[in-house]
PDB file of C-alpha atoms and ligand atoms in Angstrom:
ATOM      1  CA  UNK A1414      29.658 -13.590   6.628  1.00 86.00           C
ATOM      2  CA  UNK A1415      29.398 -14.850   3.084  1.00 85.00           C
ATOM      3  CA  UNK A1416      28.139 -12.071   0.788  1.00 94.00           C
ATOM      4  CA  UNK A1417      26.648 -12.754  -2.641  1.00 95.00           C
ATOM      5  CA  UNK A1418      25.396 -10.694  -5.567  1.00 96.00           C
ATOM      6  CA  UNK A1419      21.676 -10.161  -5.316  1.00 98.00           C
ATOM      7  CA  UNK A1420      20.190 -10.687  -8.765  1.00 97.00           C
ATOM      8  CA  UNK A1421      21.055  -7.883 -11.159  1.00 97.00           C
ATOM      9  CA  UNK A1422      21.104  -5.201  -8.450  1.00 97.00           C
ATOM     10  CA  UNK A1423      24.909  -5.088  -8.216  1.00 96.00           C
ATOM     11  CA  UNK A1424      24.390  -5.213  -4.451  1.00 97.00           C
ATOM     12  CA  UNK A1425      26.085  -7.725  -2.213  1.00 96.00           C
ATOM     13  CA  UNK A1426      23.804  -9.137   0.428  1.00 98.00           C
ATOM     14  CA  UNK A1427      24.523 -11.557   3.224  1.00 97.00           C
ATOM     15  CA  UNK A1428      23.808 -15.042   1.906  1.00 97.00           C
ATOM     16  CA  UNK A1429      21.536 -15.492   4.919  1.00 98.00           C
ATOM     17  CA  UNK A1430      18.628 -13.139   5.518  1.00 98.00           C
ATOM     18  CA  UNK A1431      16.251 -12.711   8.453  1.00 98.00           C
ATOM     19  CA  UNK A1432      12.675 -14.014   8.224  1.00 97.00           C
ATOM     20  CA  UNK A1433      10.068 -12.260  10.353  1.00 97.00           C
ATOM     21  CA  UNK A1434       6.771 -14.111   9.818  1.00 96.00           C
ATOM     22  CA  UNK A1435       5.238 -15.034  13.184  1.00 91.00           C
ATOM     23  CA  UNK A1436       7.743 -13.148  15.294  1.00 89.00           C
ATOM     24  CA  UNK A1437       6.152 -10.881  17.870  1.00 84.00           C
ATOM     25  CA  UNK A1438       5.321 -13.283  20.680  1.00 86.00           C
ATOM     26  CA  UNK A1439       8.190 -11.762  22.676  1.00 91.00           C
ATOM     27  CA  UNK A1440       9.101  -8.492  20.971  1.00 93.00           C
ATOM     28  CA  UNK A1441      12.125  -7.694  23.136  1.00 94.00           C
ATOM     29  CA  UNK A1442      13.646 -11.100  22.434  1.00 94.00           C
ATOM     30  CA  UNK A1443      12.870 -10.767  18.710  1.00 95.00           C
ATOM     31  CA  UNK A1444      14.500  -7.348  18.542  1.00 96.00           C
ATOM     32  CA  UNK A1445      17.545  -8.607  20.420  1.00 96.00           C
ATOM     33  CA  UNK A1446      17.792 -11.472  17.921  1.00 96.00           C
ATOM     34  CA  UNK A1447      17.561  -9.148  14.871  1.00 97.00           C
ATOM     35  CA  UNK A1448      20.105  -6.739  16.360  1.00 97.00           C
ATOM     36  CA  UNK A1449      22.446  -9.635  17.057  1.00 97.00           C
ATOM     37  CA  UNK A1450      22.180 -10.615  13.378  1.00 98.00           C
ATOM     38  CA  UNK A1451      22.844  -7.053  12.172  1.00 98.00           C
ATOM     39  CA  UNK A1452      25.858  -6.833  14.473  1.00 97.00           C
ATOM     40  CA  UNK A1453      27.198 -10.083  13.054  1.00 97.00           C
ATOM     41  CA  UNK A1454      27.194  -9.560   9.314  1.00 96.00           C
ATOM     42  CA  UNK A1455      23.553  -9.978   8.249  1.00 97.00           C
ATOM     43  CA  UNK A1456      22.281  -7.057   6.178  1.00 97.00           C
ATOM     44  CA  UNK A1457      19.049  -8.453   4.743  1.00 98.00           C
ATOM     45  CA  UNK A1458      15.634  -8.519   6.483  1.00 98.00           C
ATOM     46  CA  UNK A1459      12.393  -9.836   5.019  1.00 98.00           C
ATOM     47  CA  UNK A1460       8.945  -8.795   6.205  1.00 98.00           C
ATOM     48  CA  UNK A1461       5.480  -8.214   4.687  1.00 98.00           C
ATOM     49  CA  UNK A1462       2.444  -6.019   5.264  1.00 98.00           C
ATOM     50  CA  UNK A1463       0.533  -9.275   5.885  1.00 97.00           C
ATOM     51  CA  UNK A1464       2.853 -10.407   8.730  1.00 96.00           C
ATOM     52  CA  UNK A1465       2.220  -7.310  10.824  1.00 95.00           C
ATOM     53  CA  UNK A1466       5.916  -7.335  11.733  1.00 96.00           C
ATOM     54  CA  UNK A1467       7.052  -4.183   9.909  1.00 97.00           C
ATOM     55  CA  UNK A1468       6.852  -2.121  13.145  1.00 97.00           C
ATOM     56  CA  UNK A1469       9.102  -4.672  14.905  1.00 97.00           C
ATOM     57  CA  UNK A1470      11.631  -4.392  12.074  1.00 97.00           C
ATOM     58  CA  UNK A1471      11.470  -0.582  12.432  1.00 98.00           C
ATOM     59  CA  UNK A1472      12.281  -0.854  16.140  1.00 97.00           C
ATOM     60  CA  UNK A1473      15.076  -3.372  15.565  1.00 97.00           C
ATOM     61  CA  UNK A1474      16.921  -1.281  12.958  1.00 97.00           C
ATOM     62  CA  UNK A1475      16.884   1.930  14.999  1.00 96.00           C
ATOM     63  CA  UNK A1476      20.421   3.114  15.562  1.00 94.00           C
ATOM     64  CA  UNK A1477      21.794   1.438  12.413  1.00 97.00           C
ATOM     65  CA  UNK A1478      22.669   3.285   9.252  1.00 97.00           C
ATOM     66  CA  UNK A1479      19.690   2.786   6.934  1.00 97.00           C
ATOM     67  CA  UNK A1480      21.890   2.275   3.868  1.00 97.00           C
ATOM     68  CA  UNK A1481      23.662  -0.638   5.591  1.00 97.00           C
ATOM     69  CA  UNK A1482      20.438  -2.650   5.721  1.00 98.00           C
ATOM     70  CA  UNK A1483      18.478  -4.125   2.827  1.00 98.00           C
ATOM     71  CA  UNK A1484      14.792  -4.241   3.748  1.00 98.00           C
ATOM     72  CA  UNK A1485      12.439  -6.426   1.767  1.00 98.00           C
ATOM     73  CA  UNK A1486       8.703  -6.225   2.312  1.00 98.00           C
ATOM     74  CA  UNK A1487       5.648  -7.411   0.375  1.00 98.00           C
ATOM     75  CA  UNK A1488       2.291  -6.218  -0.850  1.00 98.00           C
ATOM     76  CA  UNK A1489      -0.626  -8.627  -0.400  1.00 98.00           C
ATOM     77  CA  UNK A1490      -2.688  -9.588  -3.531  1.00 98.00           C
ATOM     78  CA  UNK A1491      -5.834  -7.845  -2.188  1.00 97.00           C
ATOM     79  CA  UNK A1492      -3.895  -4.607  -2.811  1.00 98.00           C
ATOM     80  CA  UNK A1493      -2.732  -5.297  -6.371  1.00 98.00           C
ATOM     81  CA  UNK A1494      -4.880  -2.732  -8.180  1.00 98.00           C
ATOM     82  CA  UNK A1495      -2.908   0.402  -9.051  1.00 98.00           C
ATOM     83  CA  UNK A1496      -4.086   2.740  -6.287  1.00 98.00           C
ATOM     84  CA  UNK A1497      -4.009   0.065  -3.607  1.00 98.00           C
ATOM     85  CA  UNK A1498      -0.355  -0.772  -4.409  1.00 98.00           C
ATOM     86  CA  UNK A1499       0.585   2.881  -3.861  1.00 98.00           C
ATOM     87  CA  UNK A1500      -1.445   3.027  -0.649  1.00 98.00           C
ATOM     88  CA  UNK A1501       0.004  -0.250   0.665  1.00 98.00           C
ATOM     89  CA  UNK A1502       3.532   0.961  -0.058  1.00 98.00           C
ATOM     90  CA  UNK A1503       2.928   4.208   1.805  1.00 98.00           C
ATOM     91  CA  UNK A1504       1.538   2.166   4.703  1.00 98.00           C
ATOM     92  CA  UNK A1505       4.625  -0.076   4.777  1.00 98.00           C
ATOM     93  CA  UNK A1506       6.961   2.937   4.631  1.00 98.00           C
ATOM     94  CA  UNK A1507       5.165   4.422   7.620  1.00 98.00           C
ATOM     95  CA  UNK A1508       5.261   1.194   9.623  1.00 98.00           C
ATOM     96  CA  UNK A1509       8.918   0.624   8.743  1.00 98.00           C
ATOM     97  CA  UNK A1510       9.657   4.271   9.640  1.00 98.00           C
ATOM     98  CA  UNK A1511      11.753   4.700   6.527  1.00 98.00           C
ATOM     99  CA  UNK A1512      11.518   6.675   3.292  1.00 97.00           C
ATOM    100  CA  UNK A1513      12.373   3.800   0.964  1.00 98.00           C
ATOM    101  CA  UNK A1514      11.935   0.052   0.669  1.00 98.00           C
ATOM    102  CA  UNK A1515      14.895  -1.763  -0.864  1.00 98.00           C
ATOM    103  CA  UNK A1516      12.883  -4.637  -2.289  1.00 98.00           C
ATOM    104  CA  UNK A1517       9.116  -4.504  -2.759  1.00 98.00           C
ATOM    105  CA  UNK A1518       7.665  -7.908  -3.581  1.00 98.00           C
ATOM    106  CA  UNK A1519       4.301  -9.118  -4.882  1.00 98.00           C
ATOM    107  CA  UNK A1520       3.493 -11.655  -2.149  1.00 98.00           C
ATOM    108  CA  UNK A1521       1.553 -14.112  -4.351  1.00 98.00           C
ATOM    109  CA  UNK A1522       0.359 -14.019  -7.962  1.00 98.00           C
ATOM    110  CA  UNK A1523      -3.104 -12.490  -8.308  1.00 97.00           C
ATOM    111  CA  UNK A1524      -6.064 -14.393  -9.709  1.00 92.00           C
ATOM    112  CA  UNK A1525      -7.968 -11.188 -10.443  1.00 96.00           C
ATOM    113  CA  UNK A1526      -5.778  -8.138 -11.110  1.00 98.00           C
ATOM    114  CA  UNK A1527      -3.767  -8.106 -14.373  1.00 97.00           C
ATOM    115  CA  UNK A1528      -0.037  -8.092 -13.651  1.00 98.00           C
ATOM    116  CA  UNK A1529       0.468  -5.096 -16.001  1.00 97.00           C
ATOM    117  CA  UNK A1530      -1.634  -2.903 -13.729  1.00 98.00           C
ATOM    118  CA  UNK A1531       0.246  -3.956 -10.589  1.00 98.00           C
ATOM    119  CA  UNK A1532       3.663  -3.575 -12.177  1.00 98.00           C
ATOM    120  CA  UNK A1533       2.794  -0.126 -13.534  1.00 98.00           C
ATOM    121  CA  UNK A1534       2.265   1.022  -9.949  1.00 98.00           C
ATOM    122  CA  UNK A1535       5.419  -0.781  -8.772  1.00 98.00           C
ATOM    123  CA  UNK A1536       7.483   0.998 -11.451  1.00 98.00           C
ATOM    124  CA  UNK A1537       5.997   4.353 -10.457  1.00 98.00           C
ATOM    125  CA  UNK A1538       7.140   3.663  -6.896  1.00 98.00           C
ATOM    126  CA  UNK A1539      10.701   3.218  -8.169  1.00 98.00           C
ATOM    127  CA  UNK A1540      10.422   6.482 -10.126  1.00 98.00           C
ATOM    128  CA  UNK A1541       9.337   8.245  -6.939  1.00 98.00           C
ATOM    129  CA  UNK A1542      12.277   6.781  -5.014  1.00 98.00           C
ATOM    130  CA  UNK A1543      10.010   4.939  -2.573  1.00 98.00           C
ATOM    131  CA  UNK A1544      11.150   1.534  -3.801  1.00 98.00           C
ATOM    132  CA  UNK A1545      14.580   0.548  -5.100  1.00 98.00           C
ATOM    133  CA  UNK A1546      13.925  -2.914  -6.572  1.00 98.00           C
ATOM    134  CA  UNK A1547      10.935  -5.051  -7.515  1.00 98.00           C
ATOM    135  CA  UNK A1548      10.580  -8.717  -6.589  1.00 98.00           C
ATOM    136  CA  UNK A1549       7.917 -11.402  -6.798  1.00 98.00           C
ATOM    137  CA  UNK A1550       7.048 -14.293  -4.511  1.00 98.00           C
ATOM    138  CA  UNK A1551       5.440 -17.697  -5.102  1.00 98.00           C
ATOM    139  CA  UNK A1552       5.537 -17.182  -8.891  1.00 98.00           C
ATOM    140  CA  UNK A1553       5.924 -20.268 -11.121  1.00 98.00           C
ATOM    141  CA  UNK A1554       8.158 -20.239 -14.211  1.00 98.00           C
ATOM    142  CA  UNK A1555       5.266 -19.168 -16.456  1.00 98.00           C
ATOM    143  CA  UNK A1556       4.078 -16.532 -13.984  1.00 98.00           C
ATOM    144  CA  UNK A1557       7.646 -15.221 -13.683  1.00 98.00           C
ATOM    145  CA  UNK A1558       7.892 -14.972 -17.481  1.00 98.00           C
ATOM    146  CA  UNK A1559       4.601 -13.093 -17.563  1.00 98.00           C
ATOM    147  CA  UNK A1560       5.837 -10.748 -14.829  1.00 98.00           C
ATOM    148  CA  UNK A1561       9.075 -10.101 -16.752  1.00 98.00           C
ATOM    149  CA  UNK A1562       7.073  -9.269 -19.873  1.00 98.00           C
ATOM    150  CA  UNK A1563       4.903  -6.816 -17.948  1.00 98.00           C
ATOM    151  CA  UNK A1564       7.899  -4.660 -16.955  1.00 98.00           C
ATOM    152  CA  UNK A1565       8.390  -1.475 -18.978  1.00 97.00           C
ATOM    153  CA  UNK A1566      11.442   0.132 -17.352  1.00 97.00           C
ATOM    154  CA  UNK A1567      12.850  -2.025 -14.584  1.00 98.00           C
ATOM    155  CA  UNK A1568      13.769  -5.616 -13.911  1.00 98.00           C
ATOM    156  CA  UNK A1569      12.425  -8.242 -11.576  1.00 98.00           C
ATOM    157  CA  UNK A1570      15.372  -8.950  -9.309  1.00 98.00           C
ATOM    158  CA  UNK A1571      14.120 -11.814  -7.134  1.00 98.00           C
ATOM    159  CA  UNK A1572      11.537 -14.524  -6.641  1.00 98.00           C
ATOM    160  CA  UNK A1573      10.827 -15.615  -3.046  1.00 98.00           C
ATOM    161  CA  UNK A1574       9.720 -19.242  -2.935  1.00 98.00           C
ATOM    162  CA  UNK A1575       9.629 -22.170  -0.551  1.00 98.00           C
ATOM    163  CA  UNK A1576      12.884 -24.076  -0.765  1.00 98.00           C
ATOM    164  CA  UNK A1577      14.565 -26.379   1.700  1.00 96.00           C
ATOM    165  CA  UNK A1578      16.229 -29.781   1.905  1.00 95.00           C
ATOM    166  CA  UNK A1579      12.766 -31.308   1.955  1.00 92.00           C
ATOM    167  CA  UNK A1580      10.818 -28.940  -0.320  1.00 94.00           C
ATOM    168  CA  UNK A1581      12.429 -29.207  -3.716  1.00 94.00           C
ATOM    169  CA  UNK A1582       9.567 -28.205  -6.023  1.00 95.00           C
ATOM    170  CA  UNK A1583      11.554 -25.379  -7.616  1.00 97.00           C
ATOM    171  CA  UNK A1584      14.150 -27.867  -8.838  1.00 96.00           C
ATOM    172  CA  UNK A1585      11.500 -30.147 -10.356  1.00 96.00           C
ATOM    173  CA  UNK A1586       9.530 -27.322 -11.997  1.00 97.00           C
ATOM    174  CA  UNK A1587      12.654 -25.776 -13.514  1.00 98.00           C
ATOM    175  CA  UNK A1588      12.185 -22.524 -11.566  1.00 98.00           C
ATOM    176  CA  UNK A1589      15.591 -22.811  -9.887  1.00 98.00           C
ATOM    177  CA  UNK A1590      17.357 -23.123 -13.268  1.00 98.00           C
ATOM    178  CA  UNK A1591      15.213 -20.412 -14.839  1.00 98.00           C
ATOM    179  CA  UNK A1592      16.030 -17.928 -12.058  1.00 98.00           C
ATOM    180  CA  UNK A1593      19.736 -18.735 -12.148  1.00 97.00           C
ATOM    181  CA  UNK A1594      19.854 -18.337 -15.951  1.00 97.00           C
ATOM    182  CA  UNK A1595      17.952 -15.024 -15.887  1.00 97.00           C
ATOM    183  CA  UNK A1596      19.878 -13.712 -12.853  1.00 97.00           C
ATOM    184  CA  UNK A1597      16.792 -13.516 -10.666  1.00 98.00           C
ATOM    185  CA  UNK A1598      17.817 -14.113  -7.047  1.00 98.00           C
ATOM    186  CA  UNK A1599      16.041 -16.983  -5.300  1.00 98.00           C
ATOM    187  CA  UNK A1600      14.996 -16.051  -1.773  1.00 98.00           C
ATOM    188  CA  UNK A1601      14.388 -19.377  -0.030  1.00 98.00           C
ATOM    189  CA  UNK A1602      11.542 -19.129   2.447  1.00 98.00           C
ATOM    190  CA  UNK A1603      10.792 -21.715   5.147  1.00 97.00           C
ATOM    191  CA  UNK A1604      14.375 -23.016   4.738  1.00 98.00           C
ATOM    192  CA  UNK A1605      13.894 -25.173   7.845  1.00 97.00           C
ATOM    193  CA  UNK A1606      10.530 -26.281   6.479  1.00 94.00           C
ATOM    194  CA  UNK A1607       8.739 -24.074   9.020  1.00 94.00           C
ATOM    195  CA  UNK A1608      10.413 -26.158  11.763  1.00 92.00           C
ATOM    196  CA  UNK A1609       9.061 -29.431  10.360  1.00 91.00           C
ATOM    197  CA  UNK A1610      12.492 -30.865   9.554  1.00 91.00           C
ATOM    198  CA  UNK A1611      13.118 -31.253  13.276  1.00 91.00           C
ATOM    199  CA  UNK A1612      10.390 -33.875  13.532  1.00 89.00           C
ATOM    200  CA  UNK A1613      12.126 -36.074  10.947  1.00 87.00           C
ATOM    201  CA  UNK A1614      14.337 -37.815  13.481  1.00 91.00           C
ATOM    202  CA  UNK A1615      16.188 -40.132  11.064  1.00 91.00           C
ATOM    203  CA  UNK A1616      16.996 -37.230   8.779  1.00 92.00           C
ATOM    204  CA  UNK A1617      18.185 -35.086  11.667  1.00 95.00           C
ATOM    205  CA  UNK A1618      20.408 -37.985  12.798  1.00 94.00           C
ATOM    206  CA  UNK A1619      21.963 -38.215   9.334  1.00 94.00           C
ATOM    207  CA  UNK A1620      22.413 -34.435   9.136  1.00 96.00           C
ATOM    208  CA  UNK A1621      24.140 -34.460  12.513  1.00 97.00           C
ATOM    209  CA  UNK A1622      26.391 -37.291  11.370  1.00 97.00           C
ATOM    210  CA  UNK A1623      27.415 -35.406   8.222  1.00 97.00           C
ATOM    211  CA  UNK A1624      27.747 -32.235  10.305  1.00 98.00           C
ATOM    212  CA  UNK A1625      30.326 -33.770  12.636  1.00 98.00           C
ATOM    213  CA  UNK A1626      33.208 -33.115  10.264  1.00 96.00           C
ATOM    214  CA  UNK A1627      32.083 -29.478   9.909  1.00 97.00           C
ATOM    215  CA  UNK A1628      31.480 -29.050  13.636  1.00 97.00           C
ATOM    216  CA  UNK A1629      27.913 -28.138  12.634  1.00 98.00           C
ATOM    217  CA  UNK A1630      24.413 -28.927  13.903  1.00 97.00           C
ATOM    218  CA  UNK A1631      21.610 -30.388  11.792  1.00 97.00           C
ATOM    219  CA  UNK A1632      19.933 -26.995  11.267  1.00 97.00           C
ATOM    220  CA  UNK A1633      23.248 -25.437  10.268  1.00 98.00           C
ATOM    221  CA  UNK A1634      23.765 -28.176   7.683  1.00 98.00           C
ATOM    222  CA  UNK A1635      20.230 -27.683   6.318  1.00 98.00           C
ATOM    223  CA  UNK A1636      20.818 -23.947   5.855  1.00 98.00           C
ATOM    224  CA  UNK A1637      24.355 -24.430   4.535  1.00 98.00           C
ATOM    225  CA  UNK A1638      23.022 -26.858   1.908  1.00 98.00           C
ATOM    226  CA  UNK A1639      20.958 -23.985   0.475  1.00 98.00           C
ATOM    227  CA  UNK A1640      23.833 -21.509   0.596  1.00 97.00           C
ATOM    228  CA  UNK A1641      26.125 -23.986  -1.143  1.00 97.00           C
ATOM    229  CA  UNK A1642      23.848 -23.637  -4.194  1.00 95.00           C
ATOM    230  CA  UNK A1643      24.257 -20.698  -6.549  1.00 93.00           C
ATOM    231  CA  UNK A1644      21.975 -17.704  -6.264  1.00 96.00           C
ATOM    232  CA  UNK A1645      20.031 -18.823  -3.147  1.00 97.00           C
ATOM    233  CA  UNK A1646      19.362 -16.626  -0.091  1.00 98.00           C
ATOM    234  CA  UNK A1647      17.663 -18.526   2.753  1.00 98.00           C
ATOM    235  CA  UNK A1648      15.696 -16.402   5.222  1.00 98.00           C
ATOM    236  CA  UNK A1649      15.134 -18.517   8.356  1.00 98.00           C
ATOM    237  CA  UNK A1650      13.029 -17.098  11.130  1.00 96.00           C
ATOM    238  CA  UNK A1651      14.727 -17.289  14.534  1.00 94.00           C
ATOM    239  CA  UNK A1652      12.847 -15.742  17.441  1.00 91.00           C
ATOM    240  CA  UNK A1653      15.782 -15.813  19.792  1.00 92.00           C
ATOM    241  CA  UNK A1654      19.457 -14.928  19.769  1.00 95.00           C
ATOM    242  CA  UNK A1655      20.602 -18.519  20.351  1.00 95.00           C
ATOM    243  CA  UNK A1656      18.923 -19.801  17.175  1.00 96.00           C
ATOM    244  CA  UNK A1657      20.051 -16.704  15.264  1.00 97.00           C
ATOM    245  CA  UNK A1658      23.676 -17.257  16.337  1.00 97.00           C
ATOM    246  CA  UNK A1659      23.538 -20.889  15.271  1.00 97.00           C
ATOM    247  CA  UNK A1660      22.021 -19.959  11.911  1.00 97.00           C
ATOM    248  CA  UNK A1661      24.544 -17.212  11.186  1.00 97.00           C
ATOM    249  CA  UNK A1662      27.461 -19.636  11.592  1.00 96.00           C
ATOM    250  CA  UNK A1663      25.969 -21.843   8.869  1.00 97.00           C
ATOM    251  CA  UNK A1664      26.877 -19.257   6.223  1.00 96.00           C
ATOM    252  CA  UNK A1665      30.568 -20.103   6.514  1.00 94.00           C
ATOM    253  CA  UNK A1666      30.193 -23.846   5.943  1.00 97.00           C
ATOM    254  CA  UNK A1667      31.623 -25.108   2.658  1.00 97.00           C
ATOM    255  CA  UNK A1668      30.078 -28.517   2.069  1.00 98.00           C
ATOM    256  CA  UNK A1669      32.140 -31.133   0.221  1.00 98.00           C
ATOM    257  CA  UNK A1670      30.585 -32.333  -3.079  1.00 97.00           C
ATOM    258  CA  UNK A1671      30.177 -35.910  -1.767  1.00 97.00           C
ATOM    259  CA  UNK A1672      28.224 -34.617   1.250  1.00 97.00           C
ATOM    260  CA  UNK A1673      26.096 -32.350  -0.968  1.00 97.00           C
ATOM    261  CA  UNK A1674      25.183 -35.476  -2.968  1.00 96.00           C
ATOM    262  CA  UNK A1675      24.139 -37.320   0.177  1.00 95.00           C
ATOM    263  CA  UNK A1676      22.038 -34.355   1.278  1.00 96.00           C
ATOM    264  CA  UNK A1677      20.494 -34.011  -2.185  1.00 94.00           C
ATOM    265  CA  UNK A1678      18.966 -37.460  -1.727  1.00 92.00           C
ATOM    266  CA  UNK A1679      17.436 -36.796   1.683  1.00 89.00           C
ATOM    267  CA  UNK A1680      14.021 -35.638   0.477  1.00 84.00           C
ATOM    268  CA  UNK A1681      13.496 -38.878  -1.432  1.00 82.00           C
ATOM    269  CA  UNK A1682      14.899 -40.926   1.445  1.00 81.00           C
ATOM    270  CA  UNK A1683      12.901 -39.437   4.300  1.00 80.00           C
ATOM    271  CA  UNK A1684       9.877 -37.709   2.797  1.00 73.00           C
ATOM    272  CA  UNK A1685       8.418 -40.104   0.218  1.00 61.00           C
TER     273      UNK A1685
HETATM  274  P1  LIG B3060      11.632 -21.569   8.907  1.00 83.77           P
HETATM  275  O1  LIG B3060      12.548 -20.427   8.936  1.00 83.77           O
HETATM  276  O2  LIG B3060      11.852 -22.659   7.929  1.00 83.77           O
HETATM  277  O3  LIG B3060      11.512 -22.233  10.330  1.00 83.77           O
HETATM  278  C1  LIG B3060      11.269 -21.473  11.479  1.00 83.77           C
HETATM  279  C2  LIG B3060      11.221 -22.428  12.649  1.00 83.77           C
HETATM  280  O4  LIG B3060      12.527 -22.998  12.844  1.00 83.77           O
HETATM  281  C3  LIG B3060      10.842 -21.716  13.929  1.00 83.77           C
HETATM  282  O5  LIG B3060      10.071 -22.630  14.696  1.00 83.77           O
HETATM  283  C4  LIG B3060      12.204 -21.469  14.597  1.00 83.77           C
HETATM  284  O6  LIG B3060      12.115 -21.454  15.988  1.00 83.77           O
HETATM  285  C5  LIG B3060      12.956 -22.690  14.171  1.00 83.77           C
HETATM  286  N1  LIG B3060      14.411 -22.466  14.152  1.00 83.77           N
HETATM  287  C6  LIG B3060      15.085 -21.460  13.556  1.00 83.77           C
HETATM  288  N2  LIG B3060      16.406 -21.588  13.749  1.00 83.77           N
HETATM  289  C7  LIG B3060      16.562 -22.716  14.499  1.00 83.77           C
HETATM  290  C8  LIG B3060      17.694 -23.391  15.018  1.00 83.77           C
HETATM  291  N3  LIG B3060      18.928 -22.932  14.813  1.00 83.77           N
HETATM  292  N4  LIG B3060      17.493 -24.526  15.744  1.00 83.77           N
HETATM  293  C9  LIG B3060      16.249 -25.003  15.956  1.00 83.77           C
HETATM  294  N5  LIG B3060      15.127 -24.400  15.478  1.00 83.77           N
HETATM  295  C10 LIG B3060      15.287 -23.283  14.747  1.00 83.77           C
HETATM  296  O7  LIG B3060      10.100 -21.102   8.697  1.00 83.77           O
HETATM  297  P2  LIG B3060       9.312 -19.840   8.209  1.00 83.77           P
HETATM  298  O8  LIG B3060       9.159 -18.840   9.285  1.00 83.77           O
HETATM  299  O9  LIG B3060       8.089 -20.399   7.571  1.00 83.77           O
HETATM  300  O10 LIG B3060      10.170 -19.209   7.026  1.00 83.77           O
HETATM  301  C11 LIG B3060      11.125 -18.203   7.219  1.00 83.77           C
HETATM  302  C12 LIG B3060      10.707 -16.872   6.638  1.00 83.77           C
HETATM  303  O11 LIG B3060      10.325 -16.996   5.276  1.00 83.77           O
HETATM  304  C13 LIG B3060       9.450 -16.262   7.279  1.00 83.77           C
HETATM  305  O12 LIG B3060       9.730 -15.738   8.555  1.00 83.77           O
HETATM  306  C14 LIG B3060       9.067 -15.245   6.240  1.00 83.77           C
HETATM  307  O13 LIG B3060       9.886 -14.089   6.333  1.00 83.77           O
HETATM  308  C15 LIG B3060       9.351 -16.019   4.951  1.00 83.77           C
HETATM  309  N6  LIG B3060       8.135 -16.684   4.391  1.00 83.77           N
HETATM  310  C16 LIG B3060       7.631 -16.201   3.223  1.00 83.77           C
HETATM  311  C17 LIG B3060       6.514 -16.789   2.645  1.00 83.77           C
HETATM  312  C18 LIG B3060       5.987 -16.237   1.350  1.00 83.77           C
HETATM  313  O14 LIG B3060       4.866 -16.597   0.945  1.00 83.77           O
HETATM  314  N7  LIG B3060       6.722 -15.381   0.679  1.00 83.77           N
HETATM  315  C19 LIG B3060       5.880 -17.885   3.255  1.00 83.77           C
HETATM  316  C20 LIG B3060       6.437 -18.380   4.435  1.00 83.77           C
HETATM  317  C21 LIG B3060       7.568 -17.770   4.991  1.00 83.77           C
HETATM  318  P3  LIG B3060      12.202 -20.090  16.840  1.00 83.77           P
HETATM  319  O15 LIG B3060      11.210 -19.172  16.254  1.00 83.77           O
HETATM  320  O16 LIG B3060      11.878 -20.563  18.216  1.00 83.77           O
HETATM  321  O17 LIG B3060      13.603 -19.570  16.743  1.00 83.77           O
END
C-alpha cells in the first residue's frame, strides 16, 4: 500500500482512506469490508457525527491496535459554538469507543458562529489530548485562509473537499495549489462522484481502455488518477469487500504521464 505524508503531521497514512457515509444498510458486510481494508494496508478511516456511522467504525476496529489506525471524524456546524464543540467531541469519542480522535474536522464552514470561537474549542481539545489534529472540510481558499488565521497554537492539517475525475472545482478555484503549497492535505471525498461516474458509459469505456495496460478497471483508474497527484487522499465508500478489494489495488497503479493527460481532459469531454 502506498503511504504518503499527511499534511504537516509527520504521519504516513495510506494514500487511500475509507469513507463511511451511508454505510449501515448491512452492518456485518460493512464491518467485514472495513476489516478487510485494515488487514490489507489501509490505516485511515473517515466518519462524522452527522453520518451516524461512528458506532460501526468502533465495531470494525475492535481487535486492532488503536495507534495503528488514524480515525477522522467531523463536527457538524450546528455544534460550532464553544461548548457544543466540546460536547460533540465527547459524544464522538463515546460512539467511537476511543479516548482520542486523530483528526477532528469542521464539516462545513459556519454561516453564524465565528471561526475563532470554534477553533478555540478545537485547540482546547488538543490540549486535553482528546484530539490530535485539526482539519476542515468544504472550505474555499478564502475560508481556509481565515481558518489558518484563527489558529493560536496548532495548524490546520487537512481540508476535505469533493474531488474526482469529474469534479475538478478545487483545481479551478486554486484550492488544490493552495493546499499543496501550504502543506495542507487534501482529502478527496466522493472520489467516484458518489457512484455517478458509472452512469457515464463513454467515459467508463475510455477508462477501461486506458486501464487495459495497467490490468485495471475503470473505478481503479479513477481512484489511481487522484493518487497520482501530490498530496491527495481519496476516501471512497465501499459497502462490500469486493469493491474494497478492487479499490485497494488502485493505490499501486503508477499512471504514465500521457495517460494522466488523457484522463485530465475527461471532465471537459464527457461532462460539459
Ligand atoms: P464515492 O466514494 O465517490 O462513491 C461511492 C459509490 O461508489 C457507492 O455507490 C459504492 O458502492 C460505489 N463503489 C465503490 N467502490 C466501487 C467499485 N470498486 N466498483 C463499483 N462501484 C464502487 O461516494 P461518497 O460516499 O459520496 O464519498 C466517499 C466518502 O467521502 C463518504 O463515505 C464520506 O466519508 C466522505 N464524504 C464527505 C463529505 C463532506 O462533506 N466532507 C461529503 C460526501 C462524502 P457500494 O457502496 O455498493 O460499494
